[in-house]
Amino acid sequence: MTDFLRHLFGEGHHAVTKKSATAIMKKSATVIMKKSVTAIMEKGMEFWATFSDHEMMAA
């Protein structure tokens, strides 16, 4: 009986751990993606700002 309970709780606990690990990974992936997108957008803005300045000077 104890083996059965241990098995039951062990499996249940493992499933919960797996679920929260997946949730945490998804959350951090989302955060990383948002940060990257923001960084890329900022770099893009800087690039366009300098590009426009060069265009203005050339014209």
Tab-separated table of C-alpha atoms in Angstrom:
chain	number	residue	atom	x	y	z
A	1	MET	CA	0.000	0.000	0.000
A	2	THR	CA	2.754	2.468	0.901
A	3	ASP	CA	4.526	1.764	-2.386
A	4	PHE	CA	1.280	2.491	-4.206
A	5	LEU	CA	0.838	5.798	-2.352
A	6	ARG	CA	4.481	6.733	-2.849
A	7	HIS	CA	4.108	5.959	-6.536
A	8	LEU	CA	0.884	7.962	-6.741
A	9	PHE	CA	2.243	11.026	-4.949
A	10	GLY	CA	5.592	10.745	-6.667
A	11	GLU	CA	3.996	10.744	-10.092
A	12	GLY	CA	1.597	13.534	-9.170
A	13	HIS	CA	4.407	15.664	-7.799
A	14	HIS	CA	6.493	14.989	-10.882
A	15	ALA	CA	3.638	16.044	-13.171
A	16	VAL	CA	3.161	19.287	-11.228
A	17	THR	CA	6.899	19.999	-11.351
A	18	LYS	CA	6.943	19.340	-15.079
A	19	LYS	CA	3.960	21.651	-15.628
A	20	SER	CA	5.432	24.533	-13.634
A	21	ALA	CA	8.804	24.064	-15.316
A	22	THR	CA	7.090	24.320	-18.699
A	23	ALA	CA	5.130	27.375	-17.543
A	24	ILE	CA	8.309	29.033	-16.245
A	25	MET	CA	10.127	28.276	-19.496
A	26	LYS	CA	7.277	29.703	-21.566
A	27	LYS	CA	7.191	32.821	-19.373
A	28	SER	CA	10.929	33.434	-19.587
A	29	ALA	CA	10.863	32.761	-23.331
A	30	THR	CA	8.146	35.417	-23.669
A	31	VAL	CA	10.158	37.869	-21.561
A	32	ILE	CA	13.311	37.176	-23.596
A	33	MET	CA	11.368	37.605	-26.849
A	34	LYS	CA	9.860	40.905	-25.679
A	35	LYS	CA	13.293	42.170	-24.603
A	36	SER	CA	14.849	41.137	-27.921
A	37	VAL	CA	12.065	42.747	-29.947
A	38	THR	CA	12.412	45.952	-27.928
A	39	ALA	CA	16.196	45.916	-28.369
A	40	ILE	CA	15.875	45.260	-32.107
A	41	MET	CA	13.320	48.060	-32.450
A	42	GLU	CA	15.560	50.488	-30.547
A	43	LYS	CA	18.523	49.546	-32.753
A	44	GLY	CA	16.319	49.988	-35.812
A	45	MET	CA	15.241	53.437	-34.632
A	46	GLU	CA	18.877	54.425	-34.044
A	47	PHE	CA	19.785	53.127	-37.486
A	48	TRP	CA	16.975	55.037	-39.185
A	49	ALA	CA	17.841	58.185	-37.211
A	50	THR	CA	21.485	58.091	-38.349
A	51	PHE	CA	20.440	57.035	-41.850
A	52	SER	CA	18.054	60.001	-42.116
A	53	ASP	CA	20.741	62.361	-40.816
A	54	HIS	CA	23.135	61.142	-43.506
A	55	GLU	CA	20.426	61.528	-46.133
A	56	MET	CA	19.752	65.094	-44.963
A	57	MET	CA	23.461	65.959	-45.069
A	58	ALA	CA	23.813	64.441	-48.534
A	59	ALA	CA	20.828	66.438	-49.787
